[in-house]
Short mmCIF file of C-alpha atoms in Angstrom, two decimals:
data_model
loop_
_atom_site.label_atom_id
_atom_site.label_comp_id
_atom_site.label_asym_id
_atom_site.label_seq_id
_atom_site.Cartn_x
_atom_site.Cartn_y
_atom_site.Cartn_z
CA MET O 24 -14.83 32.97 -103.34
CA LYS O 25 -14.73 33.83 -99.64
CA PRO O 26 -18.20 34.29 -98.16
CA VAL O 27 -19.56 37.21 -96.15
CA LEU O 28 -21.27 36.93 -92.77
CA VAL O 29 -24.52 38.92 -92.66
CA VAL O 30 -25.95 39.53 -89.18
CA LEU O 31 -29.59 40.32 -88.42
CA ALA O 32 -29.16 42.83 -85.58
CA ALA O 33 -32.08 45.25 -85.95
CA GLY O 34 -34.59 43.51 -83.66
CA MET O 35 -36.44 45.32 -80.88
CA GLY O 36 -35.80 42.73 -78.14
CA SER O 37 -39.39 42.99 -76.89
CA ARG O 38 -39.27 39.68 -74.98
CA TYR O 39 -35.78 40.42 -73.67
CA GLY O 40 -36.61 43.93 -72.57
CA GLY O 41 -33.70 45.73 -74.20
CA VAL O 42 -31.14 45.83 -76.98
CA LYS O 43 -29.90 42.28 -76.40
CA GLN O 44 -27.67 42.22 -79.49
CA ILE O 45 -25.16 44.49 -77.73
CA ASP O 46 -25.59 43.32 -74.13
CA ALA O 47 -22.30 42.36 -72.45
CA VAL O 48 -21.78 38.65 -71.71
CA GLY O 49 -18.02 38.09 -72.08
CA VAL O 50 -15.05 38.42 -69.76
CA HIS O 51 -14.25 41.88 -71.13
CA ASP O 52 -17.86 42.88 -71.82
CA GLU O 53 -17.96 41.25 -75.24
CA CYS O 54 -21.39 40.74 -76.77
CA LEU O 55 -22.62 37.33 -77.89
CA LEU O 56 -22.18 38.65 -81.42
CA ASP O 57 -18.44 39.16 -80.85
CA TYR O 58 -18.06 35.39 -80.65
CA ALA O 59 -19.98 34.64 -83.85
CA THR O 60 -17.92 37.26 -85.69
CA TYR O 61 -14.70 35.82 -84.27
CA ASP O 62 -15.77 32.33 -85.39
CA ALA O 63 -16.53 33.60 -88.90
CA GLN O 64 -13.08 35.17 -89.16
CA LYS O 65 -11.48 31.90 -87.99
CA CYS O 66 -13.54 29.95 -90.57
CA GLY O 67 -12.35 31.95 -93.56
CA PHE O 68 -15.11 34.51 -94.07
CA SER O 69 -13.92 37.66 -95.80
CA SER O 70 -15.96 40.18 -93.84
CA VAL O 71 -19.01 40.84 -91.70
CA LEU O 72 -22.02 43.01 -92.51
CA TYR O 73 -24.31 43.97 -89.63
CA ILE O 74 -27.89 45.10 -90.22
CA ILE O 75 -28.98 47.49 -87.47
CA ARG O 76 -31.49 50.22 -86.69
CA LYS O 77 -30.39 53.84 -86.94
CA ASP O 78 -31.48 54.55 -83.36
CA ILE O 79 -28.95 52.08 -81.89
CA GLU O 80 -26.01 53.16 -84.07
CA ALA O 81 -24.09 55.07 -81.38
CA ASP O 82 -24.41 52.29 -78.78
CA PHE O 83 -23.69 49.64 -81.40
CA ARG O 84 -20.44 51.30 -82.39
CA GLU O 85 -19.35 51.84 -78.79
CA ARG O 86 -20.21 48.37 -77.47
CA LEU O 87 -19.27 46.23 -80.48
CA PHE O 88 -18.52 47.59 -83.92
CA ASP O 89 -15.48 49.79 -83.37
CA ARG O 90 -13.43 47.04 -81.74
CA VAL O 91 -14.45 44.47 -84.36
CA ALA O 92 -13.63 46.85 -87.20
CA ARG O 93 -10.10 47.28 -85.89
CA ASN O 94 -9.56 43.53 -86.33
CA PHE O 95 -11.79 42.42 -89.23
CA ASP O 96 -13.37 43.86 -92.36
CA ALA O 97 -16.67 45.06 -90.86
CA ARG O 98 -19.49 47.23 -92.18
CA TYR O 99 -23.07 47.99 -91.20
CA VAL O 100 -26.26 49.05 -92.96
CA PHE O 101 -29.62 50.21 -91.67
CA GLN O 102 -32.99 48.53 -91.74
CA ALA O 103 -35.20 51.60 -92.11
CA PRO O 104 -39.01 51.61 -91.75
CA ASP O 105 -39.51 53.13 -95.20
CA SER O 106 -37.00 50.96 -97.08
CA LEU O 107 -38.56 49.08 -100.02
CA LEU O 108 -41.97 50.71 -99.41
CA THR O 109 -43.77 52.95 -101.85
CA ALA O 110 -44.94 56.32 -100.56
CA GLU O 111 -48.48 54.95 -100.40
CA GLN O 112 -47.41 51.86 -98.44
CA TYR O 113 -45.36 53.93 -96.00
CA ALA O 114 -48.30 56.27 -95.43
CA ALA O 115 -50.42 53.23 -94.55
CA ALA O 116 -47.79 52.13 -92.01
CA THR O 117 -47.72 55.27 -89.86
CA ALA O 118 -48.82 53.41 -86.70
CA ARG O 119 -46.11 50.77 -87.00
CA THR O 120 -43.15 50.75 -84.59
CA LYS O 121 -41.69 47.26 -85.19
CA PRO O 122 -39.18 46.47 -87.96
CA TRP O 123 -40.65 44.60 -90.93
CA GLY O 124 -38.92 41.30 -90.19
CA THR O 125 -35.83 39.33 -91.15
CA LEU O 126 -36.58 39.12 -94.88
CA HIS O 127 -36.97 42.89 -95.06
CA ALA O 128 -33.71 43.30 -93.13
CA LEU O 129 -31.83 41.14 -95.61
CA LEU O 130 -33.27 43.01 -98.59
CA CYS O 131 -32.14 46.30 -97.00
CA ALA O 132 -28.60 44.89 -97.05
CA GLU O 133 -28.70 43.66 -100.66
CA PRO O 134 -26.81 46.64 -102.18
CA ALA O 135 -23.85 45.89 -99.88
CA ILE O 136 -23.65 42.17 -100.73
CA ALA O 137 -21.65 40.99 -103.74
CA ALA O 138 -20.58 37.47 -102.72
CA PRO O 139 -22.18 34.30 -101.31
CA PHE O 140 -23.24 35.04 -97.76
CA ALA O 141 -24.29 33.38 -94.52
CA VAL O 142 -27.10 34.85 -92.43
CA ILE O 143 -27.31 34.61 -88.64
CA ASN O 144 -29.26 36.18 -85.79
CA ALA O 145 -27.37 38.53 -83.49
CA ASP O 146 -28.71 36.95 -80.31
CA ASP O 147 -28.06 33.24 -80.95
CA TYR O 148 -24.92 31.18 -80.43
CA TYR O 149 -24.46 28.73 -83.30
CA GLY O 150 -21.12 27.06 -82.64
CA ARG O 151 -17.97 27.35 -84.72
CA SER O 152 -18.50 24.01 -86.46
CA ALA O 153 -21.82 25.19 -87.88
CA ILE O 154 -20.27 28.44 -89.13
CA GLU O 155 -17.46 26.43 -90.70
CA THR O 156 -19.93 24.07 -92.40
CA ILE O 157 -21.99 26.78 -94.07
CA GLY O 158 -18.84 28.73 -94.92
CA ALA O 159 -17.33 25.74 -96.75
CA HIS O 160 -20.51 25.29 -98.79
CA LEU O 161 -20.63 28.96 -99.75
CA ALA O 162 -16.94 29.10 -100.67
CA ALA O 163 -17.64 26.53 -103.40
CA GLN O 164 -20.40 28.67 -105.01
CA ASP O 165 -20.22 31.58 -107.39
CA THR O 166 -22.58 34.54 -107.16
CA GLY O 167 -25.01 33.11 -109.71
CA SER O 168 -25.30 29.64 -108.18
CA THR O 169 -28.75 28.48 -107.09
CA GLU O 170 -27.27 25.93 -104.67
CA HIS O 171 -28.05 27.50 -101.31
CA GLY O 172 -27.69 25.95 -97.86
CA MET O 173 -28.68 25.99 -94.22
CA VAL O 174 -27.64 24.37 -90.96
CA GLY O 175 -30.42 22.77 -88.94
CA TYR O 176 -30.48 21.96 -85.25
CA VAL O 177 -32.26 19.35 -83.16
CA LEU O 178 -35.31 21.03 -81.61
CA GLY O 179 -34.58 19.67 -78.14
CA ASN O 180 -31.18 21.38 -78.26
CA THR O 181 -32.68 24.80 -78.99
CA MET O 182 -35.22 25.24 -76.20
CA SER O 183 -35.22 28.06 -73.66
CA ALA O 184 -36.03 27.31 -70.04
CA SER O 185 -37.32 30.88 -69.73
CA GLY O 186 -40.31 30.69 -72.10
CA ALA O 187 -41.66 29.90 -75.53
CA VAL O 188 -39.60 30.11 -78.71
CA THR O 189 -40.32 30.21 -82.43
CA ARG O 190 -38.56 27.76 -84.70
CA GLY O 191 -38.82 26.82 -88.38
CA ILE O 192 -39.65 23.10 -88.42
CA CYS O 193 -37.95 21.50 -91.42
CA THR O 194 -38.81 18.64 -93.73
CA VAL O 195 -35.73 17.15 -95.37
CA LYS O 196 -35.32 14.62 -98.17
CA ASP O 197 -32.01 13.27 -99.45
CA GLY O 198 -30.06 16.05 -97.77
CA VAL O 199 -32.16 18.82 -99.29
CA LEU O 200 -34.70 21.05 -97.55
CA SER O 201 -38.23 20.26 -98.78
CA SER O 202 -40.17 22.71 -96.64
CA ILE O 203 -39.88 24.91 -93.59
CA VAL O 204 -42.80 25.93 -91.38
CA GLU O 205 -42.33 28.78 -88.91
CA THR O 206 -43.88 27.51 -85.67
CA GLY O 207 -44.45 29.69 -82.62
CA GLY O 208 -45.23 29.00 -78.98
CA ILE O 209 -42.83 26.04 -78.69
CA ARG O 210 -42.32 25.46 -74.98
CA PHE O 211 -41.93 22.94 -72.21
CA ASP O 212 -45.07 21.55 -70.59
CA GLY O 213 -43.64 19.45 -67.80
CA GLU O 214 -41.42 16.93 -69.57
CA LYS O 215 -43.23 17.40 -72.89
CA ILE O 216 -42.54 19.90 -75.66
CA VAL O 217 -45.68 21.47 -77.07
CA CYS O 218 -46.55 24.29 -79.46
CA GLY O 219 -49.49 26.51 -80.32
CA ASP O 220 -51.60 28.79 -78.15
CA ASP O 221 -53.46 25.90 -76.55
CA GLY O 222 -50.44 23.59 -76.29
CA ALA O 223 -52.47 20.79 -77.86
CA THR O 224 -49.78 19.84 -80.38
CA GLU O 225 -46.96 17.76 -78.91
CA LEU O 226 -43.54 17.60 -80.52
CA THR O 227 -40.91 14.90 -80.07
CA GLY O 228 -37.98 17.27 -79.57
CA LYS O 229 -36.11 15.42 -82.30
CA GLU O 230 -37.41 17.54 -85.16
CA TRP O 231 -34.88 19.42 -87.28
CA VAL O 232 -35.39 23.15 -86.96
CA SER O 233 -34.04 26.36 -88.41
CA MET O 234 -32.21 28.85 -86.23
CA ASN O 235 -31.80 31.31 -89.13
CA LEU O 236 -28.37 29.98 -90.09
CA PHE O 237 -28.74 30.15 -93.86
CA GLY O 238 -26.30 30.41 -96.73
CA PHE O 239 -27.35 32.08 -99.98
CA THR O 240 -25.89 33.41 -103.17
CA CYS O 241 -27.07 36.65 -104.73
CA ALA O 242 -29.32 34.60 -107.02
CA ALA O 243 -31.77 34.24 -104.11
CA PHE O 244 -32.66 37.93 -104.11
CA GLU O 245 -35.04 37.73 -107.08
CA SER O 246 -37.28 35.23 -105.28
CA PHE O 247 -36.95 37.16 -102.01
CA HIS O 248 -38.12 40.38 -103.67
CA ASN O 249 -41.14 38.57 -105.09
CA THR O 250 -42.00 37.27 -101.61
CA TRP O 251 -41.57 40.73 -100.10
CA ASP O 252 -43.77 42.35 -102.76
CA ARG O 253 -46.58 39.89 -102.05
CA PHE O 254 -46.21 40.41 -98.30
CA ILE O 255 -46.23 44.20 -98.28
CA ALA O 256 -49.15 44.39 -100.73
CA HIS O 257 -51.33 42.72 -98.06
CA ASN O 258 -49.70 43.95 -94.85
CA ALA O 259 -48.68 47.59 -95.28
CA ALA O 260 -51.22 48.71 -92.68
CA SER O 261 -50.38 45.96 -90.19
CA GLU O 262 -48.70 46.94 -86.93
CA LYS O 263 -47.27 43.46 -86.25
CA ALA O 264 -47.02 41.30 -89.39
CA GLU O 265 -43.43 40.42 -90.30
CA ALA O 266 -41.82 39.12 -93.48
CA LEU O 267 -39.63 36.29 -92.20
CA LEU O 268 -36.61 34.71 -93.84
CA PRO O 269 -37.61 31.06 -93.17
CA ALA O 270 -40.95 31.61 -94.90
CA ALA O 271 -39.18 33.29 -97.82
CA THR O 272 -36.80 30.35 -98.03
CA GLY O 273 -39.78 28.01 -98.22
CA GLU O 274 -41.17 30.06 -101.09
CA LEU O 275 -37.81 29.99 -102.88
CA ILE O 276 -37.98 26.19 -102.78
CA ALA O 277 -41.64 26.11 -103.80
CA ASP O 278 -41.17 28.39 -106.80
CA GLY O 279 -38.22 26.36 -108.08
CA SER O 280 -35.74 29.21 -107.79
CA GLY O 281 -33.10 27.17 -106.03
CA THR O 282 -32.07 24.21 -103.91
CA VAL O 283 -31.32 24.50 -100.19
CA HIS O 284 -28.83 21.87 -99.06
CA PHE O 285 -29.49 20.82 -95.49
CA PHE O 286 -26.53 20.46 -93.17
CA THR O 287 -26.90 19.48 -89.54
CA SER O 288 -25.49 20.41 -86.16
CA THR O 289 -25.90 18.54 -82.90
CA GLU O 290 -24.54 21.44 -80.85
CA LYS O 291 -26.68 22.75 -77.99
CA TRP O 292 -27.99 26.22 -78.67
CA PHE O 293 -27.95 29.06 -76.24
CA GLY O 294 -29.09 32.60 -76.82
CA MET O 295 -30.68 35.77 -75.53
CA THR O 296 -34.41 35.35 -76.14
CA TYR O 297 -35.39 36.37 -72.61
CA ALA O 298 -33.62 38.43 -69.93
CA ASP O 299 -33.33 35.31 -67.78
CA ASP O 300 -31.26 33.68 -70.55
CA ARG O 301 -28.38 36.10 -70.01
CA ALA O 302 -27.00 34.31 -66.95
CA ASN O 303 -26.75 31.02 -68.86
CA VAL O 304 -25.09 32.71 -71.83
CA LYS O 305 -22.48 34.28 -69.53
CA LYS O 306 -21.87 30.88 -67.91
CA GLU O 307 -21.42 29.12 -71.26
CA ILE O 308 -19.07 31.78 -72.60
CA ALA O 309 -17.03 31.68 -69.38
CA ARG O 310 -16.84 27.88 -69.61
CA MET O 311 -15.55 27.94 -73.21
CA THR O 312 -13.09 30.70 -72.38
CA ALA O 313 -11.74 28.78 -69.38
CA ALA O 314 -11.35 25.70 -71.61
CA GLY O 315 -9.31 27.70 -74.13
CA TYR O 316 -11.88 27.46 -76.92
CA TYR O 317 -11.96 31.26 -76.98
CA PRO O 318 -9.09 33.49 -75.88
CA GLU O 319 -9.85 35.69 -72.90
CA GLN O 320 -9.10 38.72 -75.10
CA LEU O 321 -10.93 38.10 -78.39
CA TRP O 322 -9.75 41.18 -80.26
CA GLU O 323 -6.64 43.32 -80.29
CA LYS O 324 -7.40 46.71 -78.75
#
């Protein structure tokens, strides 16, 4: 069964200062997301499903979606503030402006997903080999399989020179993910890599981390709903708490609902966490285009 690419594209871009998922970085004003979608098509994915906010729909269609949809089976769904909330929970959340997080986004897309699917962020570049790896795993699964997957990256290859990042630090045994701990404030301190508010915890840079490149079957949704229900029961009134996909994946492992096979990539990440990152993204895309890795014109007009 051919897998589907599901893209988390409803973020606010608070650190970036704008709607980074549709910011132009390519030769013909392509977005970073154009390249991930192109890679998925090349790697045998059947379609792409974008998860966006309603308020960016017009810009999203103009800057990305319409040209992709002329060349690939593409759809989008909305992550809405009231989705999956009871009337009482939504009433408690009246002060909230942020989306509810990546787990909530994925659950908003569930009705549109009927095949094994890969999940990526809209603002990260993963590399075609990583997309191919997770796609091959998913193509071997049926919709009821509990054999999920992810691609991990070396922490030192995923750092931003512009500021701190959040990564899911992974524990792996015999090629299977044992645990994943979402860790914020990871940053350079001179030549060291540290994390936490006080920077007291030093990391080696060789840790395996999640960049939200997961592969699931529809069997994962039962555990994800349970995680969401626990989260919203305690956080409906919170203005900032988020239900995150790495944490939900950890709970899926802990509750015995499935196995997450751990694949690896040694590619160097680049992405759009901060506004200062954009120049490097443009440089990397231009370099790969000049080398012929990507055609100058990705899509037919």
